[in-house]
PDB file of C-alpha atoms in Angstrom:
ATOM      1  CA  PHE E   1     -43.266  12.758 -23.377  1.00 50.00           C
ATOM      2  CA  ALA E   2     -43.122  13.652 -26.608  1.00 52.00           C
ATOM      3  CA  GLU E   3     -45.954  16.611 -25.925  1.00 64.00           C
ATOM      4  CA  THR E   4     -43.029  18.408 -23.334  1.00 70.00           C
ATOM      5  CA  GLY E   5     -40.169  18.238 -25.347  1.00 72.00           C
ATOM      6  CA  ALA E   6     -38.533  16.164 -22.778  1.00 78.00           C
ATOM      7  CA  ALA E   7     -37.268  13.287 -25.626  1.00 77.00           C
ATOM      8  CA  GLY E   8     -35.198  16.472 -27.378  1.00 77.00           C
ATOM      9  CA  ASP E   9     -33.637  17.455 -24.152  1.00 78.00           C
ATOM     10  CA  LEU E  10     -32.654  13.826 -23.481  1.00 75.00           C
ATOM     11  CA  ARG E  11     -31.381  13.215 -26.708  1.00 76.00           C
ATOM     12  CA  ALA E  12     -29.173  16.213 -26.334  1.00 78.00           C
ATOM     13  CA  TRP E  13     -27.611  15.406 -23.155  1.00 76.00           C
ATOM     14  CA  ALA E  14     -27.214  11.889 -24.450  1.00 76.00           C
ATOM     15  CA  SER E  15     -25.087  13.337 -27.145  1.00 75.00           C
ATOM     16  CA  LEU E  16     -23.233  15.630 -25.140  1.00 77.00           C
ATOM     17  CA  ARG E  17     -22.793  13.573 -22.224  1.00 74.00           C
ATOM     18  CA  GLY E  18     -23.915  10.259 -23.018  1.00 72.00           C
ATOM     19  CA  ALA E  19     -20.374   8.665 -24.001  1.00 69.00           C
ATOM     20  CA  LYS E  20     -18.259   9.942 -21.297  1.00 70.00           C
ATOM     21  CA  PHE E  21     -21.043   8.679 -19.044  1.00 67.00           C
ATOM     22  CA  LEU E  22     -20.761   5.410 -20.527  1.00 66.00           C
ATOM     23  CA  SER E  23     -17.334   5.354 -20.645  1.00 69.00           C
ATOM     24  CA  GLY E  24     -17.177   5.775 -16.495  1.00 66.00           C
ATOM     25  CA  ALA E  25     -19.739   3.011 -16.316  1.00 65.00           C
ATOM     26  CA  TYR E  26     -17.688   0.865 -18.635  1.00 63.00           C
ATOM     27  CA  LYS E  27     -14.736   1.404 -16.430  1.00 67.00           C
ATOM     28  CA  ASP E  28     -16.346   0.730 -13.275  1.00 62.00           C
ATOM     29  CA  SER E  29     -17.798  -2.454 -14.508  1.00 62.00           C
ATOM     30  CA  THR E  30     -14.217  -3.877 -15.750  1.00 60.00           C
ATOM     31  CA  THR E  31     -12.344  -2.658 -12.674  1.00 63.00           C
ATOM     32  CA  GLY E  32     -15.032  -3.319 -10.136  1.00 70.00           C
ATOM     33  CA  MET E  33     -14.440   0.396  -8.929  1.00 76.00           C
ATOM     34  CA  ASN E  34     -15.524   3.498  -8.907  1.00 78.00           C
ATOM     35  CA  HIS E  35     -14.674   6.890 -10.102  1.00 78.00           C
ATOM     36  CA  LEU E  36     -13.386   7.274  -6.442  1.00 80.00           C
ATOM     37  CA  GLU E  37     -12.023   3.992  -5.442  1.00 83.00           C
ATOM     38  CA  ARG E  38      -9.297   4.121  -8.644  1.00 83.00           C
ATOM     39  CA  GLN E  39      -8.139   7.767  -7.726  1.00 85.00           C
ATOM     40  CA  GLY E  40      -7.554   6.258  -4.735  1.00 85.00           C
ATOM     41  CA  LYS E  41      -5.366   3.211  -6.052  1.00 87.00           C
ATOM     42  CA  TRP E  42      -2.951   5.794  -8.257  1.00 88.00           C
ATOM     43  CA  THR E  43      -2.942   8.739  -5.626  1.00 92.00           C
ATOM     44  CA  SER E  44      -1.697   5.709  -3.079  1.00 92.00           C
ATOM     45  CA  TRP E  45       1.145   5.269  -5.699  1.00 93.00           C
ATOM     46  CA  LEU E  46       2.122   8.635  -5.988  1.00 94.00           C
ATOM     47  CA  HIS E  47       1.847   8.834  -2.317  1.00 95.00           C
ATOM     48  CA  GLY E  48       4.549   6.023  -2.366  1.00 95.00           C
ATOM     49  CA  LEU E  49       6.447   7.484  -4.603  1.00 96.00           C
ATOM     50  CA  SER E  50       6.341  10.785  -2.641  1.00 96.00           C
ATOM     51  CA  TRP E  51       7.702   8.523   0.368  1.00 96.00           C
ATOM     52  CA  LEU E  52      10.810   7.667  -1.867  1.00 97.00           C
ATOM     53  CA  VAL E  53      11.593  10.719  -2.913  1.00 96.00           C
ATOM     54  CA  TYR E  54      11.786  12.412   0.572  1.00 95.00           C
ATOM     55  CA  ALA E  55      13.744   9.715   1.862  1.00 95.00           C
ATOM     56  CA  ALA E  56      16.113  10.136  -0.943  1.00 95.00           C
ATOM     57  CA  LEU E  57      16.195  14.012  -0.179  1.00 92.00           C
ATOM     58  CA  PHE E  58      18.328  12.855   3.202  1.00 90.00           C
ATOM     59  CA  PHE E  59      20.808  11.680   1.010  1.00 90.00           C
ATOM     60  CA  SER E  60      21.223  14.033  -1.587  1.00 91.00           C
ATOM     61  CA  GLY E  61      24.551  16.332  -0.302  1.00 88.00           C
ATOM     62  CA  ASN E  62      23.261  19.403  -1.883  1.00 91.00           C
ATOM     63  CA  LEU E  63      20.616  21.834  -0.606  1.00 94.00           C
ATOM     64  CA  HIS E  64      19.156  23.144  -3.532  1.00 95.00           C
ATOM     65  CA  LEU E  65      18.850  19.734  -4.968  1.00 95.00           C
ATOM     66  CA  ALA E  66      17.007  18.487  -1.410  1.00 94.00           C
ATOM     67  CA  ALA E  67      14.623  21.920  -1.411  1.00 95.00           C
ATOM     68  CA  ALA E  68      13.357  20.353  -5.442  1.00 96.00           C
ATOM     69  CA  MET E  69      13.135  17.215  -3.595  1.00 96.00           C
ATOM     70  CA  MET E  70      10.727  18.042  -1.025  1.00 96.00           C
ATOM     71  CA  LEU E  71       8.833  20.538  -3.221  1.00 96.00           C
ATOM     72  CA  VAL E  72       8.087  17.203  -5.630  1.00 96.00           C
ATOM     73  CA  SER E  73       7.248  14.805  -2.671  1.00 96.00           C
ATOM     74  CA  ALA E  74       4.874  17.275  -1.581  1.00 96.00           C
ATOM     75  CA  ILE E  75       3.338  17.392  -5.204  1.00 96.00           C
ATOM     76  CA  LEU E  76       3.134  13.890  -5.127  1.00 95.00           C
ATOM     77  CA  GLY E  77       1.707  13.191  -1.732  1.00 94.00           C
ATOM     78  CA  ALA E  78      -1.165  16.027  -2.310  1.00 93.00           C
ATOM     79  CA  PRO E  79      -3.472  14.181  -4.408  1.00 92.00           C
ATOM     80  CA  ALA E  80      -3.622  11.406  -1.515  1.00 90.00           C
ATOM     81  CA  ILE E  81      -4.830  13.950   0.610  1.00 88.00           C
ATOM     82  CA  VAL E  82      -7.696  14.628  -0.931  1.00 88.00           C
ATOM     83  CA  ALA E  83      -8.847  11.426  -2.123  1.00 88.00           C
ATOM     84  CA  TRP E  84      -8.362   9.245   0.933  1.00 85.00           C
ATOM     85  CA  THR E  85     -10.107  11.995   2.764  1.00 86.00           C
ATOM     86  CA  SER E  86     -13.049  11.115   0.519  1.00 86.00           C
ATOM     87  CA  LEU E  87     -12.691   7.630   0.835  1.00 85.00           C
ATOM     88  CA  THR E  88     -12.473   7.841   4.679  1.00 84.00           C
ATOM     89  CA  THR E  89     -15.639   9.768   4.497  1.00 85.00           C
ATOM     90  CA  LYS E  90     -17.547   7.338   2.019  1.00 83.00           C
ATOM     91  CA  VAL E  91     -16.589   3.993   3.965  1.00 81.00           C
ATOM     92  CA  VAL E  92     -17.479   6.110   7.653  1.00 84.00           C
ATOM     93  CA  SER E  93     -20.686   7.512   6.382  1.00 84.00           C
ATOM     94  CA  GLY E  94     -21.565   4.629   4.459  1.00 81.00           C
ATOM     95  CA  SER E  95     -20.901   1.653   6.777  1.00 80.00           C
ATOM     96  CA  TYR E  96     -20.484   3.590  10.513  1.00 82.00           C
ATOM     97  CA  ASN E  97     -23.173   6.282  10.114  1.00 82.00           C
ATOM     98  CA  GLU E  98     -24.034   6.432  13.639  1.00 86.00           C
ATOM     99  CA  SER E  99     -20.763   6.189  15.177  1.00 86.00           C
ATOM    100  CA  GLN E 100     -18.481   9.267  12.453  1.00 86.00           C
ATOM    101  CA  GLY E 101     -18.109  11.386  15.813  1.00 88.00           C
ATOM    102  CA  LYS E 102     -16.721   8.855  17.680  1.00 91.00           C
ATOM    103  CA  ILE E 103     -14.933   7.271  14.401  1.00 89.00           C
ATOM    104  CA  TYR E 104     -13.093  10.734  13.303  1.00 89.00           C
ATOM    105  CA  SER E 105     -12.182  11.453  16.781  1.00 93.00           C
ATOM    106  CA  ALA E 106     -10.363   8.197  17.377  1.00 92.00           C
ATOM    107  CA  MET E 107      -8.488   8.475  14.525  1.00 91.00           C
ATOM    108  CA  PHE E 108      -7.399  12.336  14.998  1.00 92.00           C
ATOM    109  CA  PHE E 109      -6.506  11.242  18.393  1.00 96.00           C
ATOM    110  CA  TYR E 110      -4.164   8.460  17.058  1.00 95.00           C
ATOM    111  CA  GLN E 111      -2.564  10.463  14.576  1.00 94.00           C
ATOM    112  CA  LEU E 112      -1.581  13.100  16.983  1.00 96.00           C
ATOM    113  CA  ILE E 113      -0.642  10.562  19.454  1.00 97.00           C
ATOM    114  CA  PHE E 114       1.981   8.675  16.583  1.00 95.00           C
ATOM    115  CA  ALA E 115       3.096  12.192  15.654  1.00 95.00           C
ATOM    116  CA  ILE E 116       4.172  13.145  18.930  1.00 97.00           C
ATOM    117  CA  ALA E 117       5.535   9.409  19.417  1.00 96.00           C
ATOM    118  CA  GLY E 118       7.400   9.989  16.430  1.00 92.00           C
ATOM    119  CA  VAL E 119       9.178  12.843  17.028  1.00 93.00           C
ATOM    120  CA  MET E 120      10.000  11.750  20.453  1.00 96.00           C
ATOM    121  CA  PHE E 121      11.266   8.465  19.096  1.00 95.00           C
ATOM    122  CA  TYR E 122      13.740  10.403  16.745  1.00 92.00           C
ATOM    123  CA  GLY E 123      14.983  12.892  19.168  1.00 93.00           C
ATOM    124  CA  TRP E 124      15.999  10.133  21.804  1.00 95.00           C
ATOM    125  CA  LEU E 125      17.215   8.167  18.469  1.00 95.00           C
ATOM    126  CA  MET E 126      19.564  11.268  17.735  1.00 94.00           C
ATOM    127  CA  ALA E 127      20.929  11.486  21.099  1.00 95.00           C
ATOM    128  CA  VAL E 128      22.224   8.316  21.574  1.00 97.00           C
ATOM    129  CA  LEU E 129      23.270   6.961  17.595  1.00 96.00           C
ATOM    130  CA  PRO E 130      25.232   8.955  15.181  1.00 96.00           C
ATOM    131  CA  THR E 131      23.141  11.219  12.869  1.00 92.00           C
ATOM    132  CA  MET E 132      24.172   8.854   9.750  1.00 93.00           C
ATOM    133  CA  THR E 133      22.439   5.766  11.719  1.00 95.00           C
ATOM    134  CA  VAL E 134      19.416   7.984  12.775  1.00 94.00           C
ATOM    135  CA  LEU E 135      19.022   9.077   9.168  1.00 93.00           C
ATOM    136  CA  TRP E 136      19.386   5.675   7.203  1.00 94.00           C
ATOM    137  CA  ILE E 137      16.919   4.368   9.702  1.00 94.00           C
ATOM    138  CA  ALA E 138      14.454   7.424   8.975  1.00 93.00           C
ATOM    139  CA  GLY E 139      15.252   6.399   5.139  1.00 95.00           C
ATOM    140  CA  CYS E 140      13.717   2.577   5.795  1.00 95.00           C
ATOM    141  CA  VAL E 141      10.892   3.749   7.322  1.00 95.00           C
ATOM    142  CA  MET E 142      10.101   6.011   4.190  1.00 95.00           C
ATOM    143  CA  VAL E 143      11.096   2.645   1.868  1.00 97.00           C
ATOM    144  CA  LEU E 144       8.424   0.697   4.242  1.00 97.00           C
ATOM    145  CA  CYS E 145       5.847   3.298   4.397  1.00 95.00           C
ATOM    146  CA  ALA E 146       5.957   3.368   0.767  1.00 96.00           C
ATOM    147  CA  LEU E 147       5.838  -0.147  -0.044  1.00 97.00           C
ATOM    148  CA  ILE E 148       2.374  -0.559   1.965  1.00 95.00           C
ATOM    149  CA  ASP E 149       1.383   2.396  -0.198  1.00 94.00           C
ATOM    150  CA  PHE E 150       2.145   0.234  -2.942  1.00 94.00           C
ATOM    151  CA  LEU E 151       0.761  -2.632  -2.033  1.00 94.00           C
ATOM    152  CA  SER E 152      -2.279  -1.825  -0.216  1.00 90.00           C
ATOM    153  CA  PRO E 153      -4.261  -0.896  -3.228  1.00 88.00           C
ATOM    154  CA  ALA E 154      -4.958  -4.046  -3.760  1.00 86.00           C
ATOM    155  CA  LEU E 155      -6.249  -5.108  -1.015  1.00 86.00           C
ATOM    156  CA  ILE E 156      -8.191  -2.447   0.297  1.00 81.00           C
ATOM    157  CA  PHE E 157     -10.109  -2.094  -3.670  1.00 76.00           C
ATOM    158  CA  PRO E 158     -12.688  -2.424  -4.527  1.00 71.00           C
ATOM    159  CA  ILE E 159     -14.242  -1.463  -0.938  1.00 70.00           C
ATOM    160  CA  ASN E 160     -17.229  -3.337  -1.629  1.00 69.00           C
ATOM    161  CA  ARG E 161     -16.372  -6.798  -3.158  1.00 62.00           C
ATOM    162  CA  LYS E 162     -19.813  -7.955  -3.731  1.00 63.00           C
ATOM    163  CA  ARG E 163     -19.944  -5.594  -7.113  1.00 50.00           C
TER     164      ARG E 163
END
C-alpha cells in the first residue's frame, strides 16, 4: 500500500473531503434520513409555502402584486419538482424495479385525468357560483394542499424505517 503511493493519496483525499463526508454521515445517523430524504423534507415545506402564496394572490387586489406573488410561488415550488422526482425514481427503482414502466404510466395517466377533471370542475363551478365563492373554494383547496405538504414529511420520511 505504501509502495504505490496510495497512502499519501488517501491522506490527501481525507484531508480535503473527509470532514464533509463525516458530516454527511453524521447527519444521516442523527436524522435517520439520507441527503435526498432531507431535501425532500425541506422542499415539501417550501412547496407548502408556495401553495399559500398562490392562494393569497387571488385576493391581492393588485396586478403587480399578484404577478410578484406568482413568481414567488413558482420559485418556492421549483425545488420540490427536482427533489420529489428523484425520490420517486429512487423508491420505484429500488422497490418495484420490474414494474417501473407500469408505475410511471399509471402515475402520469392519473395526473392527466385529475388535471382535466379539475379544470372541468372549476369551469362548472364558475358557471353556477359567484366568482368570489369559487375563489374562496380554490383558496381553501390550496390551503389544504399546503397542510398536506407541511405534514407529509413526518409520515413519509425516513423511507427505510429499518435504518
